[in-house]
Amino acid sequence: MAAGLHPLVRRLASGGHYGSAGVYPLVPGVDCVAVGSDGAPVYAGFVRAPWGTLAERVAARMGIPLPDGADPVLIAGGLNPAMSGWLPLARRRREVAALGTVLVLGATGVAGRTAVQAARLLGADRVVGVGRDPDRLREVERLGGVPVSFDEGPEALGAALAGTAPSIILDYVWGPPAEAAWAALARRGLHDDPADIVHVQIGAGAGESAALPAGLLRSRRLLVRGSGAGSTSLDAIVAAMPEVMRRLAAGEIVAPVRAFPLSRIADAWAFTGPERAVVVPD
């Protein structure tokens, strides 16, 4: 019915992702909405490599029924990015009494914008969203976030945080933007501050490496961890999917998607617009 063409799909196919099997030829795709053996639509995934979900038939290890009336294209394109923020935010909320301030690096991408919404739904007091595209930064503001441009530097980010350390940083870009966030959190002098910060590394669109200052680790209670297949259990991922699907279907989380027929797969593969590309049959 529909298969999401996520950045992850492209990176796995290119061999640039840690999860790449390195086996060619391969069928791309990590998830889809398909018709199950009983004729009902299901969200399917975890297909064994080198096979993928951009196929007429798939043997998937997971098939979750869609909410009644859910748009298959929306679920195929929106669930993957929405899960990327929801999982670490929900985990952090279980760890602390309140999320407080949430910082999203790369908030202008589809996943980043869904993360801004998820943070609000999960009770964040403030969400600071950092990105570059002016139009999408205005969208971040409309979604309830405080927009900050990467081009304004650590000082602007520090001002947007209003002197309050975030309880969690969702990082979709890594590289220099992560370093800018750490610079914004830097402080001098001795402080007795019980608050801790969790920096969650999700994507690496701005670079595979980032230099973490030693002084920041000693002056802040900072924990850096990743969120993805391998660092998050498959059971935890699957358990969260029905709720996030319901949120998408109800419009509580808005994920912009754009459908491409299979005959235009080359256009879909090259698409870099503000929506998540989804491939559908002709």
mmCIF file of N, CA and C in Angstrom, residues 178-244:
data_model
loop_
_atom_site.group_PDB
_atom_site.id
_atom_site.type_symbol
_atom_site.label_atom_id
_atom_site.label_comp_id
_atom_site.label_asym_id
_atom_site.label_seq_id
_atom_site.Cartn_x
_atom_site.Cartn_y
_atom_site.Cartn_z
ATOM 1 N N ALA A 178 25.859 20.128 17.615
ATOM 2 C CA ALA A 178 25.977 19.561 18.960
ATOM 3 C C ALA A 178 27.026 20.326 19.760
ATOM 4 N N GLU A 179 28.131 20.654 19.100
ATOM 5 C CA GLU A 179 29.170 21.422 19.772
ATOM 6 C C GLU A 179 28.665 22.804 20.177
ATOM 7 N N ALA A 180 27.823 23.423 19.331
ATOM 8 C CA ALA A 180 27.243 24.725 19.671
ATOM 9 C C ALA A 180 26.329 24.615 20.882
ATOM 10 N N ALA A 181 25.580 23.519 20.978
ATOM 11 C CA ALA A 181 24.710 23.319 22.144
ATOM 12 C C ALA A 181 25.538 23.166 23.406
ATOM 13 N N TRP A 182 26.634 22.423 23.313
ATOM 14 C CA TRP A 182 27.485 22.256 24.488
ATOM 15 C C TRP A 182 28.133 23.578 24.892
ATOM 16 N N ALA A 183 28.479 24.402 23.892
ATOM 17 C CA ALA A 183 29.029 25.723 24.212
ATOM 18 C C ALA A 183 27.994 26.584 24.929
ATOM 19 N N ALA A 184 26.732 26.455 24.531
ATOM 20 C CA ALA A 184 25.669 27.232 25.174
ATOM 21 C C ALA A 184 25.447 26.791 26.617
ATOM 22 N N LEU A 185 25.776 25.537 26.915
ATOM 23 C CA LEU A 185 25.586 25.011 28.263
ATOM 24 C C LEU A 185 26.806 25.209 29.155
ATOM 25 N N ALA A 186 27.905 25.689 28.569
ATOM 26 C CA ALA A 186 29.139 25.845 29.344
ATOM 27 C C ALA A 186 28.948 26.884 30.447
ATOM 28 N N ARG A 187 29.627 26.690 31.566
ATOM 29 C CA ARG A 187 29.592 27.654 32.651
ATOM 30 C C ARG A 187 30.886 27.567 33.444
ATOM 31 N N ARG A 188 31.149 28.635 34.158
ATOM 32 C CA ARG A 188 32.366 28.694 34.958
ATOM 33 C C ARG A 188 31.988 28.866 36.424
ATOM 34 N N GLY A 189 32.900 28.489 37.295
ATOM 35 C CA GLY A 189 32.616 28.534 38.717
ATOM 36 C C GLY A 189 32.072 27.206 39.190
ATOM 37 N N LEU A 190 32.002 27.048 40.493
ATOM 38 C CA LEU A 190 31.502 25.812 41.077
ATOM 39 C C LEU A 190 30.030 25.966 41.410
ATOM 40 N N HIS A 191 29.245 24.973 41.053
ATOM 41 C CA HIS A 191 27.800 25.034 41.233
ATOM 42 C C HIS A 191 27.321 23.740 41.876
ATOM 43 N N ASP A 192 26.398 23.870 42.783
ATOM 44 C CA ASP A 192 25.758 22.697 43.385
ATOM 45 C C ASP A 192 24.391 22.559 42.737
ATOM 46 N N ASP A 193 24.384 21.958 41.564
ATOM 47 C CA ASP A 193 23.165 21.879 40.759
ATOM 48 C C ASP A 193 22.773 20.413 40.603
ATOM 49 N N PRO A 194 21.659 19.994 41.209
ATOM 50 C CA PRO A 194 21.267 18.584 41.122
ATOM 51 C C PRO A 194 20.662 18.197 39.776
ATOM 52 N N ALA A 195 20.313 19.194 38.944
ATOM 53 C CA ALA A 195 19.651 18.885 37.672
ATOM 54 C C ALA A 195 20.618 18.194 36.725
ATOM 55 N N ASP A 196 20.141 17.196 36.010
ATOM 56 C CA ASP A 196 20.970 16.536 35.025
ATOM 57 C C ASP A 196 20.366 16.692 33.641
ATOM 58 N N ILE A 197 21.230 16.539 32.633
ATOM 59 C CA ILE A 197 20.861 16.712 31.228
ATOM 60 C C ILE A 197 21.165 15.408 30.501
ATOM 61 N N VAL A 198 20.230 14.953 29.694
ATOM 62 C CA VAL A 198 20.462 13.795 28.843
ATOM 63 C C VAL A 198 20.512 14.276 27.396
ATOM 64 N N HIS A 199 21.617 14.023 26.744
ATOM 65 C CA HIS A 199 21.784 14.380 25.331
ATOM 66 C C HIS A 199 21.607 13.099 24.519
ATOM 67 N N VAL A 200 20.550 13.047 23.716
ATOM 68 C CA VAL A 200 20.219 11.837 22.964
ATOM 69 C C VAL A 200 20.606 12.026 21.504
ATOM 70 N N GLN A 201 21.544 11.227 21.033
ATOM 71 C CA GLN A 201 22.035 11.298 19.664
ATOM 72 C C GLN A 201 21.161 10.400 18.786
ATOM 73 N N ILE A 202 20.461 11.036 17.811
ATOM 74 C CA ILE A 202 19.498 10.308 16.985
ATOM 75 C C ILE A 202 19.943 10.257 15.531
ATOM 76 N N GLY A 203 20.422 11.389 15.005
ATOM 77 C CA GLY A 203 20.854 11.468 13.612
ATOM 78 C C GLY A 203 22.176 12.186 13.506
ATOM 79 N N ALA A 204 22.777 12.130 12.318
ATOM 80 C CA ALA A 204 24.103 12.723 12.128
ATOM 81 C C ALA A 204 24.177 13.469 10.807
ATOM 82 N N GLY A 205 23.125 14.242 10.520
ATOM 83 C CA GLY A 205 23.087 14.958 9.251
ATOM 84 C C GLY A 205 24.157 16.016 9.109
ATOM 85 N N ALA A 206 24.700 16.521 10.223
ATOM 86 C CA ALA A 206 25.720 17.569 10.166
ATOM 87 C C ALA A 206 27.126 17.033 10.395
ATOM 88 N N GLY A 207 27.273 15.736 10.607
ATOM 89 C CA GLY A 207 28.607 15.180 10.810
ATOM 90 C C GLY A 207 28.591 13.986 11.728
ATOM 91 N N GLU A 208 29.498 13.046 11.487
ATOM 92 C CA GLU A 208 29.559 11.822 12.281
ATOM 93 C C GLU A 208 30.299 11.999 13.599
ATOM 94 N N SER A 209 31.018 13.109 13.752
ATOM 95 C CA SER A 209 31.800 13.323 14.967
ATOM 96 C C SER A 209 31.492 14.689 15.560
ATOM 97 N N ALA A 210 31.629 14.782 16.883
ATOM 98 C CA ALA A 210 31.475 16.047 17.597
ATOM 99 C C ALA A 210 32.425 16.031 18.782
ATOM 100 N N ALA A 211 33.100 17.164 19.026
ATOM 101 C CA ALA A 211 34.083 17.262 20.104
ATOM 102 C C ALA A 211 33.395 17.712 21.388
ATOM 103 N N LEU A 212 33.357 16.818 22.358
ATOM 104 C CA LEU A 212 32.696 17.098 23.636
ATOM 105 C C LEU A 212 33.712 17.660 24.632
ATOM 106 N N PRO A 213 33.526 18.896 25.103
ATOM 107 C CA PRO A 213 34.507 19.502 26.012
ATOM 108 C C PRO A 213 34.576 18.766 27.351
ATOM 109 N N ALA A 214 35.785 18.519 27.817
ATOM 110 C CA ALA A 214 35.967 17.835 29.092
ATOM 111 C C ALA A 214 35.386 18.650 30.235
ATOM 112 N N GLY A 215 35.564 19.973 30.178
ATOM 113 C CA GLY A 215 35.064 20.817 31.259
ATOM 114 C C GLY A 215 33.566 20.759 31.410
ATOM 115 N N LEU A 216 32.845 20.570 30.299
ATOM 116 C CA LEU A 216 31.386 20.480 30.383
ATOM 117 C C LEU A 216 30.979 19.221 31.138
ATOM 118 N N LEU A 217 31.659 18.121 30.877
ATOM 119 C CA LEU A 217 31.326 16.877 31.561
ATOM 120 C C LEU A 217 31.565 16.973 33.066
ATOM 121 N N ARG A 218 32.543 17.785 33.471
ATOM 122 C CA ARG A 218 32.837 17.898 34.898
ATOM 123 C C ARG A 218 31.991 18.963 35.585
ATOM 124 N N SER A 219 31.495 19.942 34.819
ATOM 125 C CA SER A 219 30.738 21.037 35.430
ATOM 126 C C SER A 219 29.231 20.841 35.339
ATOM 127 N N ARG A 220 28.799 19.886 34.539
ATOM 128 C CA ARG A 220 27.377 19.571 34.398
ATOM 129 C C ARG A 220 27.173 18.075 34.610
ATOM 130 N N ARG A 221 25.994 17.724 35.057
ATOM 131 C CA ARG A 221 25.625 16.306 35.117
ATOM 132 C C ARG A 221 25.033 15.959 33.759
ATOM 133 N N LEU A 222 25.918 15.604 32.825
ATOM 134 C CA LEU A 222 25.538 15.382 31.440
ATOM 135 C C LEU A 222 25.731 13.918 31.075
ATOM 136 N N LEU A 223 24.684 13.322 30.517
ATOM 137 C CA LEU A 223 24.738 11.948 30.026
ATOM 138 C C LEU A 223 24.456 11.972 28.537
ATOM 139 N N VAL A 224 25.353 11.382 27.745
ATOM 140 C CA VAL A 224 25.165 11.282 26.302
ATOM 141 C C VAL A 224 24.843 9.832 25.959
ATOM 142 N N ARG A 225 23.742 9.643 25.271
ATOM 143 C CA ARG A 225 23.372 8.287 24.866
ATOM 144 C C ARG A 225 22.682 8.347 23.501
ATOM 145 N N GLY A 226 22.606 7.214 22.854
ATOM 146 C CA GLY A 226 21.987 7.140 21.541
ATOM 147 C C GLY A 226 20.592 6.556 21.609
ATOM 148 N N SER A 227 19.840 6.773 20.538
ATOM 149 C CA SER A 227 18.513 6.181 20.421
ATOM 150 C C SER A 227 18.363 5.662 19.002
ATOM 151 N N GLY A 228 18.220 4.365 18.878
ATOM 152 C CA GLY A 228 18.087 3.742 17.568
ATOM 153 C C GLY A 228 18.060 2.237 17.729
ATOM 154 N N ALA A 229 17.841 1.551 16.631
ATOM 155 C CA ALA A 229 17.848 0.093 16.676
ATOM 156 C C ALA A 229 19.237 -0.373 17.088
ATOM 157 N N GLY A 230 19.314 -1.063 18.183
ATOM 158 C CA GLY A 230 20.587 -1.487 18.745
ATOM 159 C C GLY A 230 20.762 -0.918 20.137
ATOM 160 N N SER A 231 20.515 0.396 20.284
ATOM 161 C CA SER A 231 20.585 1.000 21.609
ATOM 162 C C SER A 231 19.224 1.006 22.294
ATOM 163 N N THR A 232 18.169 0.827 21.524
ATOM 164 C CA THR A 232 16.816 0.700 22.057
ATOM 165 C C THR A 232 16.298 -0.685 21.676
ATOM 166 N N SER A 233 15.711 -1.392 22.608
ATOM 167 C CA SER A 233 15.270 -2.760 22.325
ATOM 168 C C SER A 233 14.108 -2.757 21.338
ATOM 169 N N LEU A 234 14.057 -3.794 20.512
ATOM 170 C CA LEU A 234 12.953 -3.906 19.553
ATOM 171 C C LEU A 234 11.621 -4.032 20.274
ATOM 172 N N ASP A 235 11.614 -4.670 21.434
ATOM 173 C CA ASP A 235 10.371 -4.792 22.192
ATOM 174 C C ASP A 235 9.851 -3.416 22.605
ATOM 175 N N ALA A 236 10.766 -2.532 23.042
ATOM 176 C CA ALA A 236 10.352 -1.188 23.449
ATOM 177 C C ALA A 236 9.840 -0.389 22.262
ATOM 178 N N ILE A 237 10.499 -0.553 21.112
ATOM 179 C CA ILE A 237 10.064 0.160 19.907
ATOM 180 C C ILE A 237 8.664 -0.280 19.506
ATOM 181 N N VAL A 238 8.458 -1.586 19.429
ATOM 182 C CA VAL A 238 7.162 -2.109 18.991
ATOM 183 C C VAL A 238 6.062 -1.744 19.985
ATOM 184 N N ALA A 239 6.371 -1.762 21.282
ATOM 185 C CA ALA A 239 5.359 -1.462 22.300
ATOM 186 C C ALA A 239 4.843 -0.037 22.183
ATOM 187 N N ALA A 240 5.682 0.886 21.722
ATOM 188 C CA ALA A 240 5.271 2.287 21.636
ATOM 189 C C ALA A 240 4.534 2.613 20.352
ATOM 190 N N MET A 241 4.621 1.767 19.363
ATOM 191 C CA MET A 241 4.072 2.096 18.046
ATOM 192 C C MET A 241 2.555 2.323 18.024
ATOM 193 N N PRO A 242 1.742 1.490 18.680
ATOM 194 C CA PRO A 242 0.292 1.722 18.600
ATOM 195 C C PRO A 242 -0.127 3.107 19.101
ATOM 196 N N GLU A 243 0.460 3.562 20.214
ATOM 197 C CA GLU A 243 0.077 4.879 20.718
ATOM 198 C C GLU A 243 0.481 5.982 19.754
ATOM 199 N N VAL A 244 1.683 5.907 19.214
ATOM 200 C CA VAL A 244 2.121 6.952 18.292
ATOM 201 C C VAL A 244 1.289 6.909 17.016
#
